[in-house]
Rosetta silent file (secondary structure, phi, psi, omega in degrees, C-alpha in Angstrom):
SEQUENCE: MAERAQYEELARQLSAVGAVKRDMGRILPPDCPAGSAAALTLIGRHGDMRMSKLAELLAVDMSVTSRHVAHVAARGWIERLPDPADKRSRILRLTPAGVDQLAELSRRTTHLFAERLSDWTDDEVGQLIRLMGRLRDSFGDCRSTPVRLPAPMAEQPATTATAPASAATAPPTP
SCORE:     score description
SCORE:     0.000 S_00000001
   1 L     0.000  142.078 -179.465  213.812  146.834   -9.013 S_00000001
   2 L   -67.036  158.015  178.727  215.831  144.108   -7.346 S_00000001
   3 L   -83.180  160.987 -178.270  219.550  144.467   -6.954 S_00000001
   4 H   -53.991  -42.576 -179.302  222.047  142.554   -9.048 S_00000001
   5 H   -59.911  -35.403  178.954  222.953  140.263   -6.140 S_00000001
   6 H   -67.691  -40.616  178.323  219.301  139.232   -5.868 S_00000001
   7 H   -66.260  -37.537  177.474  219.155  138.337   -9.559 S_00000001
   8 H   -64.671  -41.620  177.842  222.365  136.338   -9.226 S_00000001
   9 H   -66.359  -38.852  176.585  220.915  134.461   -6.256 S_00000001
  10 H   -59.746  -43.504  178.052  217.703  133.873   -8.203 S_00000001
  11 H   -60.605  -41.316  178.185  219.758  132.361  -11.038 S_00000001
  12 H   -64.336  -43.318 -178.920  221.500  130.047   -8.554 S_00000001
  13 H   -66.422  -40.762  179.293  218.193  128.989   -7.005 S_00000001
  14 H   -66.616  -35.745  178.215  216.555  128.350  -10.374 S_00000001
  15 H   -66.634  -26.981  177.907  219.472  126.235  -11.521 S_00000001
  16 L   -73.087  -13.560  176.789  218.948  124.129   -8.397 S_00000001
  17 H   -61.909  -21.623  175.442  215.432  123.334   -9.638 S_00000001
  18 H   -54.998  -35.177  178.562  217.221  120.726  -11.749 S_00000001
  19 H   -65.150  -38.223  177.658  217.500  118.620   -8.591 S_00000001
  20 H   -64.990  -45.523 -179.934  213.718  118.759   -8.173 S_00000001
  21 H   -63.491  -38.140  177.642  213.215  117.740  -11.802 S_00000001
  22 H   -64.077  -41.580  177.595  215.683  114.854  -11.427 S_00000001
  23 H   -62.379  -39.728  177.813  213.796  113.634   -8.356 S_00000001
  24 H   -64.352  -37.608  178.065  210.560  113.828  -10.316 S_00000001
  25 H   -64.457  -32.055 -178.437  212.179  111.793  -13.095 S_00000001
  26 H   -69.683  -22.534 -177.697  213.153  109.074  -10.622 S_00000001
  27 L   -89.893   -5.234 -179.173  209.539  108.408   -9.657 S_00000001
  28 L   -69.397  146.938  175.731  208.368  107.780  -13.208 S_00000001
  29 L   -59.771  148.859 -177.284  207.443  104.209  -14.114 S_00000001
  30 L   -56.877  -30.748 -178.217  210.299  102.438  -15.939 S_00000001
  31 L   -91.775   10.309 -178.814  208.292  102.260  -19.181 S_00000001
  32 L  -135.099   79.595  179.066  207.394  105.965  -19.099 S_00000001
  33 L   -65.974  170.938 -173.147  210.449  108.224  -19.387 S_00000001
  34 H   -55.361  -41.884 -179.759  210.187  111.987  -18.890 S_00000001
  35 H   -63.930  -40.017  177.146  209.579  112.794  -22.574 S_00000001
  36 H   -67.132  -41.648  178.307  206.717  110.316  -22.759 S_00000001
  37 H   -61.661  -41.456  179.283  205.284  111.636  -19.509 S_00000001
  38 H   -64.223  -43.098  179.788  205.458  115.194  -20.864 S_00000001
  39 H   -62.557  -46.453  178.556  203.723  114.174  -24.102 S_00000001
  40 H   -61.076  -43.602 -178.981  200.925  112.393  -22.222 S_00000001
  41 H   -61.172  -44.264 -178.759  200.509  115.323  -19.840 S_00000001
  42 H   -68.429  -39.917  177.100  200.220  117.846  -22.660 S_00000001
  43 H   -65.531  -39.824  177.291  197.736  115.753  -24.635 S_00000001
  44 H   -64.016  -38.920 -177.991  195.752  115.263  -21.438 S_00000001
  45 H   -76.198  -41.591 -172.796  195.803  119.000  -20.665 S_00000001
  46 H  -101.038   -9.382  179.983  195.184  120.360  -24.176 S_00000001
  47 L    84.784 -173.107 -178.269  193.117  117.559  -25.697 S_00000001
  48 L   -53.518  141.114 -178.990  193.431  115.959  -29.129 S_00000001
  49 E  -159.381  161.647  172.167  196.103  117.582  -31.280 S_00000001
  50 E   -75.441  159.922  178.631  198.380  117.203  -34.253 S_00000001
  51 H   -63.442  -33.792  179.356  201.961  116.153  -33.733 S_00000001
  52 H   -63.072  -36.986  177.195  203.139  119.606  -34.852 S_00000001
  53 H   -67.720  -41.110  178.034  201.165  121.177  -31.985 S_00000001
  54 H   -62.828  -42.502  177.892  202.678  118.698  -29.530 S_00000001
  55 H   -59.623  -41.354  178.791  206.169  119.519  -30.810 S_00000001
  56 H   -64.053  -44.906 -179.671  205.429  123.206  -30.257 S_00000001
  57 H   -66.860  -36.207  177.405  204.153  122.601  -26.733 S_00000001
  58 H   -76.149  -18.782 -176.788  207.125  120.382  -25.906 S_00000001
  59 L    60.522   43.777  177.085  209.461  122.961  -27.473 S_00000001
  60 L  -133.799  167.311  179.157  211.384  120.222  -29.262 S_00000001
  61 L   -65.922  153.645  178.843  212.084  119.182  -32.832 S_00000001
  62 H   -58.771  -34.303 -179.910  209.538  117.084  -34.735 S_00000001
  63 H   -66.110  -37.277  177.034  211.950  114.131  -34.792 S_00000001
  64 H   -67.966  -44.381  178.453  212.115  114.139  -30.983 S_00000001
  65 H   -59.787  -42.053  179.774  208.344  114.465  -30.768 S_00000001
  66 H   -59.343  -40.527  178.150  207.964  111.593  -33.200 S_00000001
  67 H   -64.852  -43.147  178.619  210.056  109.333  -30.930 S_00000001
  68 H   -62.633  -43.835 -179.229  207.951  110.275  -27.885 S_00000001
  69 H   -64.319  -42.842  178.591  204.732  109.663  -29.832 S_00000001
  70 H   -60.622  -40.878 -178.846  205.981  106.300  -31.111 S_00000001
  71 H   -63.202  -49.491 -177.382  206.884  105.288  -27.552 S_00000001
  72 H   -72.552  -31.717  177.354  203.490  106.147  -26.041 S_00000001
  73 H   -68.238  -39.193  179.844  201.589  104.752  -29.025 S_00000001
  74 H   -63.058  -26.590  179.031  203.471  101.431  -28.775 S_00000001
  75 L   -91.788    0.633  177.154  202.274  101.140  -25.180 S_00000001
  76 L    78.831   17.589 -177.740  198.684  101.852  -26.180 S_00000001
  77 L   -86.521  -20.870  174.563  198.499  105.169  -24.295 S_00000001
  78 E  -136.376  162.108  170.457  197.561  107.222  -27.354 S_00000001
  79 E  -123.164  151.042  178.533  196.033  106.568  -30.731 S_00000001
  80 E  -111.106  108.630 -175.875  196.904  108.316  -33.975 S_00000001
  81 E  -104.208  150.752  175.979  193.756  109.060  -35.921 S_00000001
  82 E   -61.110  139.642  177.038  193.448  110.535  -39.423 S_00000001
  83 E   -82.000  118.414 -178.913  192.927  114.292  -39.346 S_00000001
  84 L   -59.923  -27.648 -178.785  189.596  114.997  -41.100 S_00000001
  85 L   -81.198  -21.782 -178.018  190.959  118.365  -42.276 S_00000001
  86 E  -155.351  100.742 -173.868  194.145  116.866  -43.756 S_00000001
  87 E   -61.283  -16.377  177.858  194.320  113.120  -44.386 S_00000001
  88 E   -78.447  -20.249 -177.762  198.135  113.269  -44.420 S_00000001
  89 E   -96.935  162.865  177.892  198.187  114.388  -40.771 S_00000001
  90 E  -121.740  146.521  173.698  197.311  112.473  -37.653 S_00000001
  91 E  -102.396  130.349  178.884  195.430  113.563  -34.549 S_00000001
  92 E   -92.852  131.287 -178.241  196.860  112.306  -31.259 S_00000001
  93 E  -138.935  137.108  174.766  194.297  111.207  -28.678 S_00000001
  94 E   -65.570  141.430  172.480  194.649  109.613  -25.264 S_00000001
  95 L   -94.771  171.054  174.218  193.262  106.112  -24.969 S_00000001
  96 H   -56.593  -37.350  176.721  191.638  104.802  -21.780 S_00000001
  97 H   -65.552  -34.358  177.081  195.014  103.199  -20.974 S_00000001
  98 H   -68.384  -38.822  176.317  196.631  106.604  -21.510 S_00000001
  99 H   -62.332  -41.715  177.779  194.155  108.241  -19.147 S_00000001
 100 H   -63.684  -43.522  179.623  195.041  105.556  -16.573 S_00000001
 101 H   -63.244  -41.746  178.398  198.770  106.132  -17.112 S_00000001
 102 H   -62.677  -39.950  176.993  198.280  109.883  -16.734 S_00000001
 103 H   -63.610  -39.159  178.248  196.398  109.301  -13.467 S_00000001
 104 H   -66.251  -41.451  177.612  199.290  107.142  -12.231 S_00000001
 105 H   -61.990  -42.716  179.127  201.815  109.852  -13.145 S_00000001
 106 H   -63.466  -43.041  179.290  199.704  112.411  -11.291 S_00000001
 107 H   -60.107  -46.047 -179.347  199.436  110.145   -8.254 S_00000001
 108 H   -64.437  -43.271 -179.500  203.203  109.651   -8.130 S_00000001
 109 H   -65.688  -44.877  178.870  203.966  113.352   -8.572 S_00000001
 110 H   -59.818  -43.154  179.208  201.404  114.377   -5.958 S_00000001
 111 H   -62.418  -43.603  179.665  202.842  111.847   -3.507 S_00000001
 112 H   -60.402  -49.267 -179.606  206.398  113.121   -4.102 S_00000001
 113 H   -64.881  -40.307  178.572  205.427  116.751   -3.510 S_00000001
 114 H   -61.476  -38.848  179.387  203.299  115.856   -0.470 S_00000001
 115 H   -69.962  -49.710 -175.734  206.266  113.968    0.978 S_00000001
 116 H   -71.501  -29.165 -176.647  208.938  116.573    0.194 S_00000001
 117 L  -107.371   24.008 -176.262  206.821  119.585    1.170 S_00000001
 118 L   -62.456  -24.357  179.459  205.214  118.052    4.262 S_00000001
 119 L   -93.319    6.164  176.630  206.685  120.780    6.468 S_00000001
 120 L   -92.209  147.557  173.684  205.278  123.570    4.237 S_00000001
 121 L   -80.580  162.789  175.637  201.961  125.238    5.014 S_00000001
 122 H   -59.610  -37.303  179.337  199.182  125.291    2.442 S_00000001
 123 H   -64.068  -41.004  179.239  199.762  129.038    2.159 S_00000001
 124 H   -64.680  -41.696  177.246  203.461  128.523    1.389 S_00000001
 125 H   -63.489  -42.633  177.613  202.665  125.989   -1.329 S_00000001
 126 H   -61.628  -40.987  177.634  200.077  128.408   -2.735 S_00000001
 127 H   -62.022  -43.816  179.418  202.626  131.243   -2.703 S_00000001
 128 H   -61.161  -44.451  179.364  205.142  129.085   -4.578 S_00000001
 129 H   -60.434  -47.833 -179.940  202.546  128.185   -7.193 S_00000001
 130 H   -61.857  -45.689 -177.273  201.542  131.826   -7.677 S_00000001
 131 H   -68.580  -38.647  177.324  205.124  133.070   -7.860 S_00000001
 132 H   -66.637  -38.550  175.751  206.241  130.344  -10.268 S_00000001
 133 H   -62.483  -41.775  178.993  203.241  131.107  -12.477 S_00000001
 134 H   -66.086  -40.391  177.178  204.109  134.775  -12.381 S_00000001
 135 H   -60.689  -46.202  179.367  207.741  134.032  -13.222 S_00000001
 136 H   -61.937  -41.924  177.577  206.651  131.921  -16.188 S_00000001
 137 H   -61.831  -37.487 -179.923  204.277  134.681  -17.331 S_00000001
 138 H   -63.826  -27.876  179.165  207.110  137.225  -17.105 S_00000001
 139 H   -90.255  -10.535  178.432  209.108  135.162  -19.570 S_00000001
 140 L    71.132 -168.115  179.993  206.139  134.729  -21.892 S_00000001
 141 L   -85.517   88.718 -174.962  205.683  131.780  -24.199 S_00000001
 142 L   -68.601   -8.224  179.099  209.328  130.959  -24.786 S_00000001
 143 L   -73.143  -31.956 -172.467  208.343  128.154  -27.172 S_00000001
 144 L  -115.200   -5.003  179.557  207.276  130.493  -29.943 S_00000001
 145 L   -96.545  142.427  179.161  209.184  133.717  -29.378 S_00000001
 146 L   -63.875  150.002  178.887  212.636  134.199  -30.847 S_00000001
 147 L   -70.796  128.993  174.467  215.513  134.108  -28.413 S_00000001
 148 L  -131.952  132.693 -178.786  216.684  137.561  -27.496 S_00000001
 149 L   -78.377  138.741  178.911  219.531  138.211  -25.170 S_00000001
 150 L   -69.938  152.639  175.559  218.848  140.578  -22.305 S_00000001
 151 L   -67.443  144.096  179.616  220.709  143.872  -22.200 S_00000001
 152 L   -62.785  143.276  177.314  223.629  143.761  -19.761 S_00000001
 153 L   -74.292  149.371  175.869  222.841  145.126  -16.342 S_00000001
 154 L   -64.990  138.733  179.945  224.640  148.275  -15.267 S_00000001
 155 L   -65.878  139.031  174.894  227.605  147.440  -13.102 S_00000001
 156 L   -76.050  146.016  175.980  227.159  148.067   -9.400 S_00000001
 157 L   -59.448  141.706 -177.103  229.692  150.445   -7.864 S_00000001
 158 H   -59.347  -28.016 -177.159  232.630  148.533   -6.402 S_00000001
 159 H   -71.953  -18.427 -178.613  232.056  150.081   -2.973 S_00000001
 160 H   -90.795  -10.675 -179.201  228.656  148.376   -2.558 S_00000001
 161 L   -72.690  131.123  178.254  229.939  144.851   -3.134 S_00000001
 162 L  -111.976  -18.903  179.859  230.176  142.851    0.077 S_00000001
 163 L   -93.534  152.148  175.531  230.954  139.422   -1.353 S_00000001
 164 L   -60.516  151.765 -177.488  234.341  138.474   -2.756 S_00000001
 165 H   -55.817  -37.165 -178.120  234.597  138.838   -6.517 S_00000001
 166 H   -65.638  -33.810  178.636  234.846  135.086   -7.011 S_00000001
 167 H   -72.406  -35.348 -177.564  231.505  134.533   -5.277 S_00000001
 168 H   -71.471  -26.757 -177.147  229.786  137.235   -7.309 S_00000001
 169 H  -105.566    2.455 -178.793  230.887  135.785  -10.635 S_00000001
 170 L   -65.295  141.913  178.403  230.548  132.092   -9.820 S_00000001
 171 L   -68.529  157.075  178.173  228.196  130.259  -12.186 S_00000001
 172 L   -58.875  144.567  178.797  224.894  129.025  -10.768 S_00000001
 173 L   -88.418  138.788  179.332  225.152  125.711   -8.971 S_00000001
 174 L   -72.460    0.000    0.000  223.053  122.853  -10.316 S_00000001
């Protein structure tokens, strides 16, 4: 098992992923904010679905999902069709324009990663993908499982600490 200092460093590194996500947000087309991009991506990946399923996949409230759906529908990227199993519900489906928009989002994201990771080997990129997938698997499907706080880690003996106390307790940097 890793030592406490390693977990603290991991927390700092993961909080820095916010910078990567912000950079990804900057490359989105002006008419396609991050929430809309996420909705399109999930519909593209999982196929036609009800809005409740999209809300679950996005891990957001139905009202937030409804705003994202309204935004992408207004741009003609999805259509809302009657659900044959329940006429009160709607099925969300990508339109040809939505498929095109999704391809553009993919092109932009691929270009950003190719540019930023140009000094990485293919093996290093593959390792990152595998490890991030494994990390996500270790946390399970956090969208549908109740939040449970982890048990506190046992304190390390004071004699093994090499960093000043302020560094060991500093919050992760964004």
